[in-house]
Amino acid sequence: MAQLLDEMIEQILIRSEVSDLIRYRSVSKSWKDVISDPDFIKAHLENSYRRDREYDKMGNRRIAMSATPQCNWEHLSHADNLYFVPRTRHLLGSSNGLVCVSRSRNEFSVINPETREVNKLKKPEILDQAGPLIYGFGYDSSNDDYKVVLRFRKGSNLTCFLKFSLESNI
């Protein structure tokens, strides 16, 4: 009977909004463990995608980002979360609700605007002498990890690539 109750609670949690899950983590240690489990997180994300496809829309969980806190938000009547990104940051990309920003050529952070968690990636010193950079950010489903990929020129005829993993921070 207890196992059935646990399964029912998990199914209810999977259908909950992220903002609610953040609050639910404080209900009990077992709820926090369930909500923090990588398999639960994947199931929650898949359920969100499925629900959004069923409603044939991008989703009702909109996040707005701005470089200035004084921005006029009146036209964003559907924004649930407003997240301030300082003007000194450059938006590199987003995937599954995570946002990758850069403050300089060798400082990268991945932000979860919903939870306000920030993961700073290792500083690649090699970029100090590199030419122009091209950035990419995305989810690697085969390794269940988020990656930042950089392309740059070193010297006049050498094109280099660097890959950073959010999971291992290398």
Coordinates of C-alpha atoms in Angstrom, one line a residue:
M1 CA 0.0 0.0 0.0
A2 CA 2.9 2.4 0.9
Q3 CA 4.5 1.8 -2.5
L4 CA 1.2 2.6 -4.3
L5 CA 1.0 5.9 -2.4
D6 CA 4.6 6.7 -3.3
E7 CA 3.9 6.1 -7.0
M8 CA 0.7 8.2 -6.8
I9 CA 2.7 11.1 -5.2
E10 CA 5.4 10.8 -7.8
Q11 CA 2.8 11.0 -10.6
I12 CA 1.3 14.1 -9.1
L13 CA 4.7 15.7 -8.7
I14 CA 5.6 14.9 -12.3
R15 CA 2.6 17.0 -13.4
S16 CA 3.5 19.9 -11.1
E17 CA 5.0 23.2 -12.2
V18 CA 8.7 23.7 -11.5
S19 CA 7.9 26.6 -9.2
D20 CA 5.7 24.3 -7.1
L21 CA 8.3 21.6 -7.1
I22 CA 10.8 24.0 -5.5
R23 CA 8.4 24.6 -2.7
Y24 CA 7.5 20.9 -2.4
R25 CA 11.2 20.0 -1.7
S26 CA 10.7 21.3 1.8
V27 CA 7.7 19.0 2.5
S28 CA 9.9 16.1 3.5
K29 CA 13.3 14.5 2.9
S30 CA 11.6 11.8 0.8
W31 CA 9.9 14.4 -1.5
K32 CA 13.2 16.3 -1.8
D33 CA 15.0 13.0 -2.8
V34 CA 12.3 12.3 -5.4
I35 CA 12.3 15.8 -6.9
S36 CA 16.1 15.8 -7.0
D37 CA 16.5 12.4 -8.7
P38 CA 17.8 12.6 -12.3
D39 CA 15.2 10.1 -13.5
F40 CA 12.4 12.2 -12.0
I41 CA 13.8 15.3 -13.6
K42 CA 13.9 13.6 -17.0
A43 CA 10.3 12.3 -16.5
H44 CA 9.1 15.8 -15.5
L45 CA 10.7 17.4 -18.6
E46 CA 9.2 14.7 -20.9
N47 CA 5.8 15.3 -19.3
S48 CA 6.2 19.1 -19.8
Y49 CA 7.1 18.6 -23.5
R50 CA 4.2 16.1 -24.0
R51 CA 1.7 18.5 -22.3
D52 CA 2.9 21.4 -24.4
R53 CA 2.6 19.4 -27.7
E54 CA -0.9 18.3 -26.7
Y55 CA -1.9 22.0 -26.3
D56 CA -0.1 22.8 -29.5
K57 CA 1.7 25.7 -28.1
M58 CA 5.2 26.6 -26.9
G59 CA 4.1 26.3 -23.3
N60 CA 2.6 28.4 -20.6
R61 CA 5.8 28.8 -18.7
R62 CA 7.4 31.8 -20.2
I63 CA 10.6 33.4 -18.9
A64 CA 11.7 36.9 -19.8
M65 CA 15.3 38.1 -19.6
S66 CA 16.6 41.6 -19.8
A67 CA 19.9 43.4 -19.6
T68 CA 18.2 46.4 -17.7
P69 CA 16.0 46.1 -14.7
Q70 CA 14.2 49.3 -15.9
C71 CA 12.9 47.5 -19.0
N72 CA 9.2 48.1 -19.9
W73 CA 7.6 44.7 -19.3
E74 CA 4.0 45.7 -20.2
H75 CA 4.0 43.8 -23.5
L76 CA 5.1 40.6 -21.6
S77 CA 1.7 39.9 -20.1
H78 CA 2.2 36.2 -20.2
A79 CA 5.6 36.1 -18.6
D80 CA 5.6 34.0 -15.4
N81 CA 9.2 34.7 -14.4
L82 CA 11.3 37.7 -15.0
Y83 CA 15.0 37.2 -14.7
F84 CA 17.6 40.0 -14.8
V85 CA 20.8 39.3 -16.7
P86 CA 23.4 42.1 -16.2
R87 CA 24.3 44.1 -19.3
T88 CA 27.9 42.7 -19.0
R89 CA 26.6 39.2 -20.0
H90 CA 26.0 37.8 -23.5
L91 CA 23.3 35.3 -24.1
L92 CA 24.9 32.3 -25.9
G93 CA 21.9 30.0 -26.1
S94 CA 19.3 28.0 -24.3
S95 CA 18.1 24.4 -24.0
N96 CA 15.4 22.8 -21.9
G97 CA 14.9 26.0 -19.9
L98 CA 18.6 26.4 -19.1
V99 CA 20.3 29.5 -20.4
C100 CA 24.0 29.9 -21.2
V101 CA 25.6 33.3 -20.8
S102 CA 29.1 34.6 -21.0
R103 CA 30.7 37.6 -19.2
S104 CA 34.0 37.5 -21.1
R105 CA 35.8 35.3 -23.6
N106 CA 36.6 32.7 -20.9
E107 CA 33.8 33.0 -18.4
F108 CA 30.7 30.9 -19.0
S109 CA 27.7 30.2 -16.8
V110 CA 24.6 28.1 -17.2
I111 CA 21.6 29.5 -15.4
N112 CA 18.3 27.9 -14.5
P113 CA 16.0 31.0 -14.3
E114 CA 13.2 29.0 -12.7
T115 CA 15.4 27.9 -9.7
R116 CA 17.9 30.8 -9.9
E117 CA 20.7 28.2 -9.8
V118 CA 24.0 29.2 -11.6
N119 CA 26.7 26.8 -12.7
K120 CA 30.0 28.4 -13.6
L121 CA 32.1 26.5 -16.1
K122 CA 35.8 26.1 -15.9
K123 CA 37.8 29.1 -17.4
P124 CA 39.5 28.0 -20.6
E125 CA 42.8 30.0 -20.5
I126 CA 43.6 29.0 -24.1
L127 CA 41.0 31.5 -25.3
D128 CA 43.1 34.5 -24.1
Q129 CA 45.2 34.2 -27.3
A130 CA 42.4 33.0 -29.6
G131 CA 40.8 34.8 -32.5
P132 CA 37.0 35.4 -32.9
L133 CA 34.8 32.9 -31.1
I134 CA 31.6 31.1 -32.2
Y135 CA 29.6 29.6 -29.4
G136 CA 27.0 26.8 -29.2
F137 CA 25.0 25.5 -26.3
G138 CA 22.8 22.4 -26.2
Y139 CA 21.7 19.2 -24.6
D140 CA 23.6 15.9 -25.4
S141 CA 20.9 13.2 -24.9
S142 CA 23.4 10.4 -25.4
N143 CA 25.4 11.5 -22.3
D144 CA 22.5 13.2 -20.5
D145 CA 24.6 16.4 -20.2
Y146 CA 24.6 20.0 -21.4
K147 CA 27.5 21.2 -23.5
V148 CA 29.1 24.5 -24.5
V149 CA 31.0 24.2 -27.7
L150 CA 33.5 26.9 -28.9
R151 CA 35.0 27.4 -32.3
F152 CA 38.0 29.8 -32.7
R153 CA 41.0 30.5 -34.8
K154 CA 44.5 30.2 -33.4
G155 CA 47.0 31.8 -35.7
S156 CA 46.3 32.3 -39.3
N157 CA 45.3 28.8 -40.4
L158 CA 44.4 26.7 -37.4
T159 CA 40.7 26.3 -36.5
C160 CA 40.1 24.8 -33.0
F161 CA 37.1 23.5 -31.1
L162 CA 36.6 23.3 -27.3
K163 CA 33.8 21.4 -25.6
F164 CA 32.7 22.0 -22.0
S165 CA 30.5 19.7 -20.0
L166 CA 28.1 21.0 -17.4
E167 CA 28.1 17.6 -15.7
S168 CA 31.9 17.2 -15.3
N169 CA 32.8 20.9 -15.7
I170 CA 35.6 20.1 -18.1

